[in-house]
PDB file of C-alpha atoms in Angstrom:
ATOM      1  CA  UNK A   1      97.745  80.698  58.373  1.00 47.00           C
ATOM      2  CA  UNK A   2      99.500  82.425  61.500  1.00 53.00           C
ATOM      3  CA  UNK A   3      97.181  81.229  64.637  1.00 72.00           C
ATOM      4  CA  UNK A   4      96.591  83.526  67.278  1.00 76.00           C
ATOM      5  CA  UNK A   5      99.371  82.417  69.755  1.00 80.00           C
ATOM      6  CA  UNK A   6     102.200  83.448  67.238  1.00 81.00           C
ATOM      7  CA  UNK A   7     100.141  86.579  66.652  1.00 82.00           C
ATOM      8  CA  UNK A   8     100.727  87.473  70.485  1.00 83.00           C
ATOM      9  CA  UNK A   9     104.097  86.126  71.275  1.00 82.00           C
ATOM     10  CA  UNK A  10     105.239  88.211  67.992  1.00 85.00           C
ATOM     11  CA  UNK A  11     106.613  91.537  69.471  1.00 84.00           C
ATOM     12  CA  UNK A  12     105.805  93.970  66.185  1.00 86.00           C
ATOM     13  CA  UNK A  13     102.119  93.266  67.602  1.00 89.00           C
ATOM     14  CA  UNK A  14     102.487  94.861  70.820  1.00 90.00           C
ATOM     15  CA  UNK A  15     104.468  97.676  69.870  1.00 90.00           C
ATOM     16  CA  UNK A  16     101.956  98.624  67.238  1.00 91.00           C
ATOM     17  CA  UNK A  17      99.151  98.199  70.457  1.00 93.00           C
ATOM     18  CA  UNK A  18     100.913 100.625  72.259  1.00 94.00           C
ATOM     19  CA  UNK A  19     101.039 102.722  69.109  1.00 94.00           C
ATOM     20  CA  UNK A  20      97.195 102.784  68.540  1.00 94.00           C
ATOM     21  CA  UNK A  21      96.928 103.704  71.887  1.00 96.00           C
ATOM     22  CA  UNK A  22      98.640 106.763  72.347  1.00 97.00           C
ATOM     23  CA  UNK A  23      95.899 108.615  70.347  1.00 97.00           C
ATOM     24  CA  UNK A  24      93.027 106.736  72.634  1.00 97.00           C
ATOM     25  CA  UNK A  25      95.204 107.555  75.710  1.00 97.00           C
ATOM     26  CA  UNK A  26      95.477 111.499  74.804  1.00 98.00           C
ATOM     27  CA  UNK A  27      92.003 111.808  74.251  1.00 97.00           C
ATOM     28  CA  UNK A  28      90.579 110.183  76.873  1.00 97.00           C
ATOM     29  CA  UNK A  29      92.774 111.722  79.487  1.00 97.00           C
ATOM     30  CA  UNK A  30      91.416 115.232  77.846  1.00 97.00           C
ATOM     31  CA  UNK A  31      87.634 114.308  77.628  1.00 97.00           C
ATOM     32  CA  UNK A  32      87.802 112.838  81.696  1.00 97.00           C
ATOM     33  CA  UNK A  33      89.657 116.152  82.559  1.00 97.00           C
ATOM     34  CA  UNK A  34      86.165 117.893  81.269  1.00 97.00           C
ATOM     35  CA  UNK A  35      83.852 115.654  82.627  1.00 96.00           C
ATOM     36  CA  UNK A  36      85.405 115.583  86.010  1.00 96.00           C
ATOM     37  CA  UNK A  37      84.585 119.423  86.707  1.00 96.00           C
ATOM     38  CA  UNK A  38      80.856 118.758  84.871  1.00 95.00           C
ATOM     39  CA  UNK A  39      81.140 119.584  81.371  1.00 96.00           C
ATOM     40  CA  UNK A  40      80.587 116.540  78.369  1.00 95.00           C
ATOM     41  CA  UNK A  41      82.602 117.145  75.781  1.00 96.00           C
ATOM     42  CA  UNK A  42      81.325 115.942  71.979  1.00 95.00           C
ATOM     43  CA  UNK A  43      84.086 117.592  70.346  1.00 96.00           C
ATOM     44  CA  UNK A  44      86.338 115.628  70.445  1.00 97.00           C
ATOM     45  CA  UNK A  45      85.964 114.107  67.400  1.00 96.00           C
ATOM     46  CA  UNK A  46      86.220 117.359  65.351  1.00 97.00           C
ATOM     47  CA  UNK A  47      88.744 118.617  68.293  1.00 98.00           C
ATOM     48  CA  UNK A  48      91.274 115.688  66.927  1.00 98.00           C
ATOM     49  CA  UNK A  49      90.498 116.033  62.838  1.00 98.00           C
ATOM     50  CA  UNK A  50      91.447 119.628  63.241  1.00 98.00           C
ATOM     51  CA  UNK A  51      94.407 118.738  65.416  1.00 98.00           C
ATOM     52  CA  UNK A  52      95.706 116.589  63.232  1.00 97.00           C
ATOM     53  CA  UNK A  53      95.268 119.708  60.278  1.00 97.00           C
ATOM     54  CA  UNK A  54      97.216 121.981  61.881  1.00 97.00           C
ATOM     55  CA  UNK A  55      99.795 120.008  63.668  1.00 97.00           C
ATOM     56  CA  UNK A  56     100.652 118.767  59.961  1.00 97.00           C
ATOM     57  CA  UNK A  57     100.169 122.029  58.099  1.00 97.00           C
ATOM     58  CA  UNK A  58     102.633 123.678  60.485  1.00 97.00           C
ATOM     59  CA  UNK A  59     105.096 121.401  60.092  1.00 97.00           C
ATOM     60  CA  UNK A  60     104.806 121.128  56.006  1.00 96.00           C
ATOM     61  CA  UNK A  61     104.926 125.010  56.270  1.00 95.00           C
ATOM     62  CA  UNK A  62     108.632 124.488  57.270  1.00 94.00           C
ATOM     63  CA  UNK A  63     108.402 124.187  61.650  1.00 96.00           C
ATOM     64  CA  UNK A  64     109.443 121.677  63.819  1.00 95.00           C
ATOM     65  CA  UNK A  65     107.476 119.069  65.271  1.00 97.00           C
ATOM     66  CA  UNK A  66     106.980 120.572  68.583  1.00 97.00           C
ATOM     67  CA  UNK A  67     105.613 123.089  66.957  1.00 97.00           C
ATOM     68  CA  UNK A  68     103.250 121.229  65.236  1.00 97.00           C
ATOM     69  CA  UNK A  69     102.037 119.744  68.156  1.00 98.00           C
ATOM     70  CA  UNK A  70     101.888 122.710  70.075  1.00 98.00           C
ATOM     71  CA  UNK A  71      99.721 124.748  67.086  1.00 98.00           C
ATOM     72  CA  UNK A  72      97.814 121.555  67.283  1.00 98.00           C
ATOM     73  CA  UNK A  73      97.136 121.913  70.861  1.00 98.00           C
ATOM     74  CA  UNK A  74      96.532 125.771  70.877  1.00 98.00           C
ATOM     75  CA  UNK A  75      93.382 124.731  68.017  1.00 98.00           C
ATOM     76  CA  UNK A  76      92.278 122.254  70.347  1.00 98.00           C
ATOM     77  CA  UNK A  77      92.171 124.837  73.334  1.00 98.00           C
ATOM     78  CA  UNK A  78      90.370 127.440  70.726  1.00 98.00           C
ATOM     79  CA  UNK A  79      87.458 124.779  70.682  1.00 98.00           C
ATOM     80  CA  UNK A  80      87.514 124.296  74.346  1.00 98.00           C
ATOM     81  CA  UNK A  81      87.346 128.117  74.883  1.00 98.00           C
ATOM     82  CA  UNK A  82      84.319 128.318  72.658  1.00 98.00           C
ATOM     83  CA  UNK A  83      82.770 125.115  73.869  1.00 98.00           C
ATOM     84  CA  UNK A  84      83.267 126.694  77.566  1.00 97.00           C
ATOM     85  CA  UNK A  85      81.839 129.749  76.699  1.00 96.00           C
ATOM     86  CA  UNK A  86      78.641 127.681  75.251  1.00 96.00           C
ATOM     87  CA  UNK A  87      78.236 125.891  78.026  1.00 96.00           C
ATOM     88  CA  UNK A  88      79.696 127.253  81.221  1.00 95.00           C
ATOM     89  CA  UNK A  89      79.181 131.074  80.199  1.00 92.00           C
ATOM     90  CA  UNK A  90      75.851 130.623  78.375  1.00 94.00           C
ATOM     91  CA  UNK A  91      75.081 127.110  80.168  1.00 92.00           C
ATOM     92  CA  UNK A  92      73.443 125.997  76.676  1.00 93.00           C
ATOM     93  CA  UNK A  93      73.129 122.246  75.681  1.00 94.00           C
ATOM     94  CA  UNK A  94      76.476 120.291  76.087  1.00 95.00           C
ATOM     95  CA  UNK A  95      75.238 117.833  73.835  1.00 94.00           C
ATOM     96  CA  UNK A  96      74.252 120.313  71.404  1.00 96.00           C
ATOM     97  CA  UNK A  97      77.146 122.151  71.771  1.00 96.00           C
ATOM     98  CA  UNK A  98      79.515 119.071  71.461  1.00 96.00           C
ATOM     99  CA  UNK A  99      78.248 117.972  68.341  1.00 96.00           C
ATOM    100  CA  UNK A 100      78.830 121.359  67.020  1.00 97.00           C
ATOM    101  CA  UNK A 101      82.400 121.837  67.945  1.00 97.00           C
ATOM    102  CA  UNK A 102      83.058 118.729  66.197  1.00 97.00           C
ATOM    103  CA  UNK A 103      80.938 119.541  62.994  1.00 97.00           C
ATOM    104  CA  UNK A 104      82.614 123.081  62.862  1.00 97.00           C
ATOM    105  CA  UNK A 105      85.929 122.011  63.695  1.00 97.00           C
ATOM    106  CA  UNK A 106      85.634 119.114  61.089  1.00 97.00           C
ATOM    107  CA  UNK A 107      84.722 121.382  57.892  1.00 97.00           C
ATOM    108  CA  UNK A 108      86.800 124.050  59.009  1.00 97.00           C
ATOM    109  CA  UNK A 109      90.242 121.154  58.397  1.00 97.00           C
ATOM    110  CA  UNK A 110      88.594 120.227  55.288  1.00 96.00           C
ATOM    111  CA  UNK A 111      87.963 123.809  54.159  1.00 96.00           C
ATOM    112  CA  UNK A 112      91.376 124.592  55.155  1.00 96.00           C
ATOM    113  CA  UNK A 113      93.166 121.678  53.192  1.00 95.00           C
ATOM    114  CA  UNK A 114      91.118 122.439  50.405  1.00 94.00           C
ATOM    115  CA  UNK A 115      92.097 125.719  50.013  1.00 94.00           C
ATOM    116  CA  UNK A 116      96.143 124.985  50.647  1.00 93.00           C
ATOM    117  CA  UNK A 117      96.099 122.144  48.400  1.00 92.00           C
ATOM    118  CA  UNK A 118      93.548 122.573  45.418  1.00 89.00           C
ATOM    119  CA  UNK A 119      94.963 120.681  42.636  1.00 85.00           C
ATOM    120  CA  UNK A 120      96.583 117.782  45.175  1.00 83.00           C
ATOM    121  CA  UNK A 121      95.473 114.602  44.661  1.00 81.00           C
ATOM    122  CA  UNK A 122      97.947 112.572  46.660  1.00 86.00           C
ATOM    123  CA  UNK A 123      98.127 113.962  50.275  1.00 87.00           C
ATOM    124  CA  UNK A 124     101.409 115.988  50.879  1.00 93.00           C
ATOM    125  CA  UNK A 125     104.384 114.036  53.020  1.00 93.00           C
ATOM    126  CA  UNK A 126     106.497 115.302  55.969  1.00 95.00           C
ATOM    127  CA  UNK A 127     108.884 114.026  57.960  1.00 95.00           C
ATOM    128  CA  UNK A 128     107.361 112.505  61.022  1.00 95.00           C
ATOM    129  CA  UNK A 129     108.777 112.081  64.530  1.00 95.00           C
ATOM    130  CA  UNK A 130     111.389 109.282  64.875  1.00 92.00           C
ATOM    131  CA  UNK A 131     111.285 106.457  66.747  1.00 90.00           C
ATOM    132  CA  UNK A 132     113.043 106.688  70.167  1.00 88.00           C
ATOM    133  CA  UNK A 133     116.024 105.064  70.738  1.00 80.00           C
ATOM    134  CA  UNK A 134     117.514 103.067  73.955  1.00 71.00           C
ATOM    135  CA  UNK A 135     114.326 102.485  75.562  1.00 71.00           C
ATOM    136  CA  UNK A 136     113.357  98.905  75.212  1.00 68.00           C
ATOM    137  CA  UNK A 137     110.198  99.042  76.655  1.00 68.00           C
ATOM    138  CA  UNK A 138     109.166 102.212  74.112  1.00 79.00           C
ATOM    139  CA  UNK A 139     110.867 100.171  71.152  1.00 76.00           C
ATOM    140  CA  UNK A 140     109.664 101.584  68.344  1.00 85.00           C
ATOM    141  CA  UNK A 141     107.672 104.070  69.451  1.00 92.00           C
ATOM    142  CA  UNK A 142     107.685 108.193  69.224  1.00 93.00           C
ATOM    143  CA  UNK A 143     107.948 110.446  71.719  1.00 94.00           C
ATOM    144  CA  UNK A 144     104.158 111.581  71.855  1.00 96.00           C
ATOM    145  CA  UNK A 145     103.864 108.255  73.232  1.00 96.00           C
ATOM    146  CA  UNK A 146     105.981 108.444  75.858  1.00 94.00           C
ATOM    147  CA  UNK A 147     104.184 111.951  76.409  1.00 96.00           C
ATOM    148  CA  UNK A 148     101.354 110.174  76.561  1.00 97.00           C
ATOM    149  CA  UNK A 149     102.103 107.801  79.096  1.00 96.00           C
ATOM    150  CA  UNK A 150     103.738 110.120  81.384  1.00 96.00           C
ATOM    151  CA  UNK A 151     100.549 112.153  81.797  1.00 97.00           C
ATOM    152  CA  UNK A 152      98.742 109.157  82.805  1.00 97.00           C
ATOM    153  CA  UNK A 153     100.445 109.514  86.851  1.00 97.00           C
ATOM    154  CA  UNK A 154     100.974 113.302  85.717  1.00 97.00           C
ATOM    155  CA  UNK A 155      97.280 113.552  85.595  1.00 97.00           C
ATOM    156  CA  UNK A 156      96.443 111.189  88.294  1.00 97.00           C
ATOM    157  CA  UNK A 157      99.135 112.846  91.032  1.00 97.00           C
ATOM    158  CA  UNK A 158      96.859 116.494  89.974  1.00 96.00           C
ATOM    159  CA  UNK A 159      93.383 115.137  90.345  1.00 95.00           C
ATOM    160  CA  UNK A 160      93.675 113.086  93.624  1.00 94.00           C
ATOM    161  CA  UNK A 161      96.617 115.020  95.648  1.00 95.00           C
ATOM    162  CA  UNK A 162      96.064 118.586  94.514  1.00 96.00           C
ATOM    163  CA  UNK A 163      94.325 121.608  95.659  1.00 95.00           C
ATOM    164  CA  UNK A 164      93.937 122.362  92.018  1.00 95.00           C
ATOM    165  CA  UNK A 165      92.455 118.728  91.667  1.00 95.00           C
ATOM    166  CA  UNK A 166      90.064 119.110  94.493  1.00 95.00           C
ATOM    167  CA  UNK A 167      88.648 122.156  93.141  1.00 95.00           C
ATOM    168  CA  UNK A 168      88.131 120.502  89.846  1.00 96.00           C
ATOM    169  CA  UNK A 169      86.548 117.851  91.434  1.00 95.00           C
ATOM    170  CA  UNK A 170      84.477 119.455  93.522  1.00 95.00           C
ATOM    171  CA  UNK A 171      82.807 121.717  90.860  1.00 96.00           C
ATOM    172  CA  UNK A 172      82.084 118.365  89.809  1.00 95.00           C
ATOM    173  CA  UNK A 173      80.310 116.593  92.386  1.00 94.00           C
ATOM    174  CA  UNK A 174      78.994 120.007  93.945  1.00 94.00           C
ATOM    175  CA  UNK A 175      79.103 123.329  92.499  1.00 94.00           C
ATOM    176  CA  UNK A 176      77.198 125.204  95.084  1.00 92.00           C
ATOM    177  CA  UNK A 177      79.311 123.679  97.693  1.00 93.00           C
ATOM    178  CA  UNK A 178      82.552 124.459  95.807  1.00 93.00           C
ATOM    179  CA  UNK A 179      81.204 127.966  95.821  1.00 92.00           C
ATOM    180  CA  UNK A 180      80.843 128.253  98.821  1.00 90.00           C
ATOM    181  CA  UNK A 181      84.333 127.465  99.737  1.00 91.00           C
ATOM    182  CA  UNK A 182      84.779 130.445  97.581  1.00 91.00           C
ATOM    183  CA  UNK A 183      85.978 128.328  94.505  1.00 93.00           C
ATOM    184  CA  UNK A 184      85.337 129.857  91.302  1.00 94.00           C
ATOM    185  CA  UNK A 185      83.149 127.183  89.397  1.00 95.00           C
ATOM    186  CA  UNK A 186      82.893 129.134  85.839  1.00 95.00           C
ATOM    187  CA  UNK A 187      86.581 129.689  85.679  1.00 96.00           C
ATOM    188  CA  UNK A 188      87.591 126.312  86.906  1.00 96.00           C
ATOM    189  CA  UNK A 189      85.512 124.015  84.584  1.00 97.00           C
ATOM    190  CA  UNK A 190      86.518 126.637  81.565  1.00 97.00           C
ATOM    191  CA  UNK A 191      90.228 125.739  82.393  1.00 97.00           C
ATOM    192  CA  UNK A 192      89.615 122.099  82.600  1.00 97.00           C
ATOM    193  CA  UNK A 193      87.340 122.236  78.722  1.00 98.00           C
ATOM    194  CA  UNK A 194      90.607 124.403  77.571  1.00 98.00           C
ATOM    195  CA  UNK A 195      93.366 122.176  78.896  1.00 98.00           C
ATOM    196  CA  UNK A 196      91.539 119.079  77.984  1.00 98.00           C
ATOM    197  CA  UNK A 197      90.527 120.115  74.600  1.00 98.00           C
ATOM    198  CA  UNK A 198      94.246 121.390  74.050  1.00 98.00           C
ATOM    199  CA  UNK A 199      95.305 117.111  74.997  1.00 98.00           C
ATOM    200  CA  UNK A 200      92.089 116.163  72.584  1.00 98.00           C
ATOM    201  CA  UNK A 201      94.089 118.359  69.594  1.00 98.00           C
ATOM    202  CA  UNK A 202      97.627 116.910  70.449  1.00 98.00           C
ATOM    203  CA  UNK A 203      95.756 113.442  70.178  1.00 97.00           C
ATOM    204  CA  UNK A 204      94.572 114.247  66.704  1.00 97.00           C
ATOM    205  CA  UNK A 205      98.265 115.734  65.508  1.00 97.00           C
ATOM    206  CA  UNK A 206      99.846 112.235  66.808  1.00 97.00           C
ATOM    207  CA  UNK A 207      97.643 110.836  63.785  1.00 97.00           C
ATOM    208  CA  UNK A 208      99.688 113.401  61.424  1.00 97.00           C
ATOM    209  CA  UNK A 209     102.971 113.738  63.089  1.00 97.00           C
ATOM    210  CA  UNK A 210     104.045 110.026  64.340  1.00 95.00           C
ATOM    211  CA  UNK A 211     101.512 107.283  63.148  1.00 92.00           C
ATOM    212  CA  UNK A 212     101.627 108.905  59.698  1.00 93.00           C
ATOM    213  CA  UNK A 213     103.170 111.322  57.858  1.00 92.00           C
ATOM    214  CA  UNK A 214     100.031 112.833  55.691  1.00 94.00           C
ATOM    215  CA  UNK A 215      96.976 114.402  56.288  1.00 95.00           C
ATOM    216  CA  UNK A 216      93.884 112.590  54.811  1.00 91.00           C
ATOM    217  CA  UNK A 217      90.115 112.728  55.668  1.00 92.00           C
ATOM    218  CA  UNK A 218      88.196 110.597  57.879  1.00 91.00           C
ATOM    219  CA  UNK A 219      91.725 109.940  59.242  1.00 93.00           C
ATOM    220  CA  UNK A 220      90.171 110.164  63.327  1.00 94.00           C
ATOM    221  CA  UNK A 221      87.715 107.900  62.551  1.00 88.00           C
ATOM    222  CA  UNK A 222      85.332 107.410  65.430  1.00 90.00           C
ATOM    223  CA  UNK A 223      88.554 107.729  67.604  1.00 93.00           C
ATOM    224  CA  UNK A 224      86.992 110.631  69.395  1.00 94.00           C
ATOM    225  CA  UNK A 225      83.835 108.751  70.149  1.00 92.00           C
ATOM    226  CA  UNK A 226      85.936 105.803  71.251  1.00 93.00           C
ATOM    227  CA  UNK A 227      87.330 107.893  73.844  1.00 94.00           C
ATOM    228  CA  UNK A 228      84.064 109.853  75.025  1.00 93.00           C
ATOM    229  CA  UNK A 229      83.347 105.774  75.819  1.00 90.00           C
ATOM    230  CA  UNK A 230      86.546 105.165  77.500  1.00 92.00           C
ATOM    231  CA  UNK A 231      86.093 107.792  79.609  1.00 93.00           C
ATOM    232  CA  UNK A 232      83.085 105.520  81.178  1.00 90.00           C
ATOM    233  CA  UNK A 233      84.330 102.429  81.266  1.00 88.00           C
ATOM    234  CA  UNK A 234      87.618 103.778  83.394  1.00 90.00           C
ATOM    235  CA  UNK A 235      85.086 105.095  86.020  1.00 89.00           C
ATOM    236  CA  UNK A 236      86.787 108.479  85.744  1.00 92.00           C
ATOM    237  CA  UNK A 237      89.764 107.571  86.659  1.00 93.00           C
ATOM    238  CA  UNK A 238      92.999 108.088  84.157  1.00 95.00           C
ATOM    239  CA  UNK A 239      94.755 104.857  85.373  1.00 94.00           C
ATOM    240  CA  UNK A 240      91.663 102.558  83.889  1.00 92.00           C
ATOM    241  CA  UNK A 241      91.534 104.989  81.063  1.00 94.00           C
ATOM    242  CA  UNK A 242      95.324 103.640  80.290  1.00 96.00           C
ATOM    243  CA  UNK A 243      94.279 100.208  80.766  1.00 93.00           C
ATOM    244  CA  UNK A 244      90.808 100.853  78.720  1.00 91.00           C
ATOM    245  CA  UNK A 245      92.605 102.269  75.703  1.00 94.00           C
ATOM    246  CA  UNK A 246      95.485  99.665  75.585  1.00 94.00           C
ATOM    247  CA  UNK A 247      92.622  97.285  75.632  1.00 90.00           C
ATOM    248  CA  UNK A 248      90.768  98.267  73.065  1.00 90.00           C
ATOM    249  CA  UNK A 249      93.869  98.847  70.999  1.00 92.00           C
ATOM    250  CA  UNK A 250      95.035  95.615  71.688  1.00 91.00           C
ATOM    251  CA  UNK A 251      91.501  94.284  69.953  1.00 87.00           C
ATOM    252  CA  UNK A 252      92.040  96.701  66.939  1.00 87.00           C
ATOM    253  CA  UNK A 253      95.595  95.269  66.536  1.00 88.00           C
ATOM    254  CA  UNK A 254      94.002  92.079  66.528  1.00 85.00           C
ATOM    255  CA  UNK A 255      91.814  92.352  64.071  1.00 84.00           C
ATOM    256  CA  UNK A 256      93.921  93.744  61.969  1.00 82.00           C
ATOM    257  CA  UNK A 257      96.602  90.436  62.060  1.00 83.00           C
ATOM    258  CA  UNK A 258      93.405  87.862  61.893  1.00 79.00           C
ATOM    259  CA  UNK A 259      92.419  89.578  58.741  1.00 77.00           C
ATOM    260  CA  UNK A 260      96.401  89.304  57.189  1.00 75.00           C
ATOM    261  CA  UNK A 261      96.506  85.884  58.675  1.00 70.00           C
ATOM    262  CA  UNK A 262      93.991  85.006  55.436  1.00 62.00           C
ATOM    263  CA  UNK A 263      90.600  83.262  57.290  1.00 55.00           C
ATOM    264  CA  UNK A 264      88.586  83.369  53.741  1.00 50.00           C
ATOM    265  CA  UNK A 265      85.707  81.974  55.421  1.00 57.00           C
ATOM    266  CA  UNK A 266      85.007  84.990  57.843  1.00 64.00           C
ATOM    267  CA  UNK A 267      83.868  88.468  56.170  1.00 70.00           C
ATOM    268  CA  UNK A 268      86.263  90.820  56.956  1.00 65.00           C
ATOM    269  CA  UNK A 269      83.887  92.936  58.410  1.00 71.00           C
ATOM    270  CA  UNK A 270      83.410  90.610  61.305  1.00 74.00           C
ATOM    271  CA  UNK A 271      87.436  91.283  62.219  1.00 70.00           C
ATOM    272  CA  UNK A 272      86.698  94.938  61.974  1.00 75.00           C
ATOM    273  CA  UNK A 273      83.481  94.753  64.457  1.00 80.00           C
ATOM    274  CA  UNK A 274      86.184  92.794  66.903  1.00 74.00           C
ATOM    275  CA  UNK A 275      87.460  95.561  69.003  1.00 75.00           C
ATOM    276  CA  UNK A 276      84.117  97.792  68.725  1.00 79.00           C
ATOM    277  CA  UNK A 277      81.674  94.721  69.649  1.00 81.00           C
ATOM    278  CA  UNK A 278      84.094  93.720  73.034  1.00 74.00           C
ATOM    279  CA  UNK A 279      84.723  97.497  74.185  1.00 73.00           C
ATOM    280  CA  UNK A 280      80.770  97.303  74.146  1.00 79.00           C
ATOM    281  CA  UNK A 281      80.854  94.687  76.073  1.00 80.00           C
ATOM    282  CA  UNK A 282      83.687  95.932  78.505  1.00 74.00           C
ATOM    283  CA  UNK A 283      81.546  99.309  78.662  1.00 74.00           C
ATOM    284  CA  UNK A 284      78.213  97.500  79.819  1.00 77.00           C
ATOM    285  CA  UNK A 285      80.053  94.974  82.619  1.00 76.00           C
ATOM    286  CA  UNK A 286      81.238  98.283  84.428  1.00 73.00           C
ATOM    287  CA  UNK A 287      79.205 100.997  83.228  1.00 68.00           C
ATOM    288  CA  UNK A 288      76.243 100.098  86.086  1.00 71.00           C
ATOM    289  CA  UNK A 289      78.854 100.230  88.494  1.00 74.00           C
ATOM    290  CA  UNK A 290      80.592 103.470  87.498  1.00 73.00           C
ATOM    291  CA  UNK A 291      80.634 106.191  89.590  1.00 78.00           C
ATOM    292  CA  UNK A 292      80.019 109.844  87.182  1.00 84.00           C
ATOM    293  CA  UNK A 293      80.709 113.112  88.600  1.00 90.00           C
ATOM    294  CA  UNK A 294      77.257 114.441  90.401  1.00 91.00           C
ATOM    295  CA  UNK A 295      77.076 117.534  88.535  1.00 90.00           C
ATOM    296  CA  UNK A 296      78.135 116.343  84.908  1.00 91.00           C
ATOM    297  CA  UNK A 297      75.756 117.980  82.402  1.00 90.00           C
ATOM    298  CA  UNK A 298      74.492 120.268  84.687  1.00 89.00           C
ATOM    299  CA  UNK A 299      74.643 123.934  83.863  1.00 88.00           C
ATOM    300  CA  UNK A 300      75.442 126.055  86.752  1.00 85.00           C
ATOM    301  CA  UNK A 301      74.929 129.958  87.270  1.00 78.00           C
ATOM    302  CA  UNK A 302      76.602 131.832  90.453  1.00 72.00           C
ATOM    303  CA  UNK A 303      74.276 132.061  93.615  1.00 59.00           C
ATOM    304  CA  UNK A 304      71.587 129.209  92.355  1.00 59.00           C
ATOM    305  CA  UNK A 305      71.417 126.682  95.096  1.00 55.00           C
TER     306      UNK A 305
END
């Protein structure tokens, strides 16, 4: 049986933690770029299945990569345009609205494989993205990872020391005062759904285009909703949401060793409640203390005060 220290000290572990966590990293960043200028976003779920769809589809169509990822995150930002318009234009439920993104955006992938590949019964292959080479600390990895990572400070640097990131902010906190600094709160917190909803679909064609090489269903599994979570527990901030996805791939990765390692007398269902059962935990130690955006779920028409 391998015990737990070998586990850690071996470095195949920790490369495949930083792999689960690109996914976890993209979405997040894209669901706390929504939330900071007031809008919950549900999608995200769907957002990713049908980001992984296309991303794929382009590429087994005959495109590059990049292009798949950049198809990917055009569908993503086509759900963010219609979830803005929902909730921003109309100022219906978010909730509602959410949920129905991701149900929509869910059957529309499966309708769409269906019809492209009727008679498959083994998922189609391409080529995925190679792993990078002479970068020790990104051994192994692709470079949607490195992507990933880099729009951690990317996205930091534009909230905190930007005009752009003040205004998103502020409609927010405080969309009356934001108008009133003549800030355009409709237009702002539609760019923010689009833009994060386009990072939510490049999440979803990482699953496709770099973790695996096939499209498959349930594939996202409850990676969205992971996210919507991380988004708490890093306070709104996208340097905890790094360190909350890391950790909570670091539990999945666990789990997944402990259940090779061979531990007969443990269901494995207990290994696969590991990383879900402690990011519960994480979520209600900081979750009292968390600061939300003021305005977040709150609809807001021009002129109301």
């Amino acid at each position: 049986m391998t015990d737990l220290p070998d586990i850690l000290a071996n470095p195949a572990f920790w490369i495949a933690t930083l792999r689960m966590a690109t996914p976890l990293i993209l979405g997040t960043l894209g669901v706390l770029l929504c939330e900071r200028a007031g809008v919950l976003h549900l999608g995200i779920e769907g957002i990713m299945v049908a980001g992984a769809f296309t991303g794929w589809l382009t590429v087994h169509a005959g495109h590059g990569l990049w292009s798949g990822v950049l198809v990917a995150a055009l569908s993503g930002a086509v759900f963010g345009l219609l979830h803005a318009g929902l909730t921003v234009g109309l100022a219906l439920s978010q909730h509602v609205s959410g949920l129905g993104i991701t149900l929509l955006a869910t059957a529309l992938s499966y309708y769409g494989y269906r019809v492209h590949f009727p008679r498959v019964s083994t998922p189609p292959t391409i080529e995925p993205f190679a792993p990078m080479q002479g970068l020790p600390i990104l051994a192994a990895q692709t470079p949607l990872t490195l992507l990933a990572l880099l729009l951690v400070p990317l996205l930091a640097w534009l909230l905190m020391r930007t005009p752009l990131g003040l205004a998103l902010r502020m409609v927010g906190e405080n969309p009356q005062a934001a108008e009133g600094q003549g800030i355009p709160v409709a237009a702002t917190r539609t760019a923010a759904v689009v833009a994060g909803s386009a990072l939510m679909g490049v999440a979803g064609s990482f699953l496709t285009l770099s973790a695996f090489n096939a499209f498959f269903f349930n594939m996202v599994n409850g990676r969205g909703w992971i996210c919507v979570a991380l988004v708490v527990f890093a306070s709104w901030r996208p340097g905890k949401a790094l360190l909350g996805a890391l950790l909570f791939a670091f539990f999945d990765a666990l789990q997944l060793r402990l259940q090779q390692a061979g531990d007969a007398w443990l269901p494995y269902q207990l290994y696969l409640m590991l990383p879900y059962l402690l990011s519960i935990l994480a979520l209600v130690l900081v979750a009292r203390k968390a600061a939300y955006p003021q305005a977040l779920m709150q609809p807001y028409r021009r002129g109301e005060r």
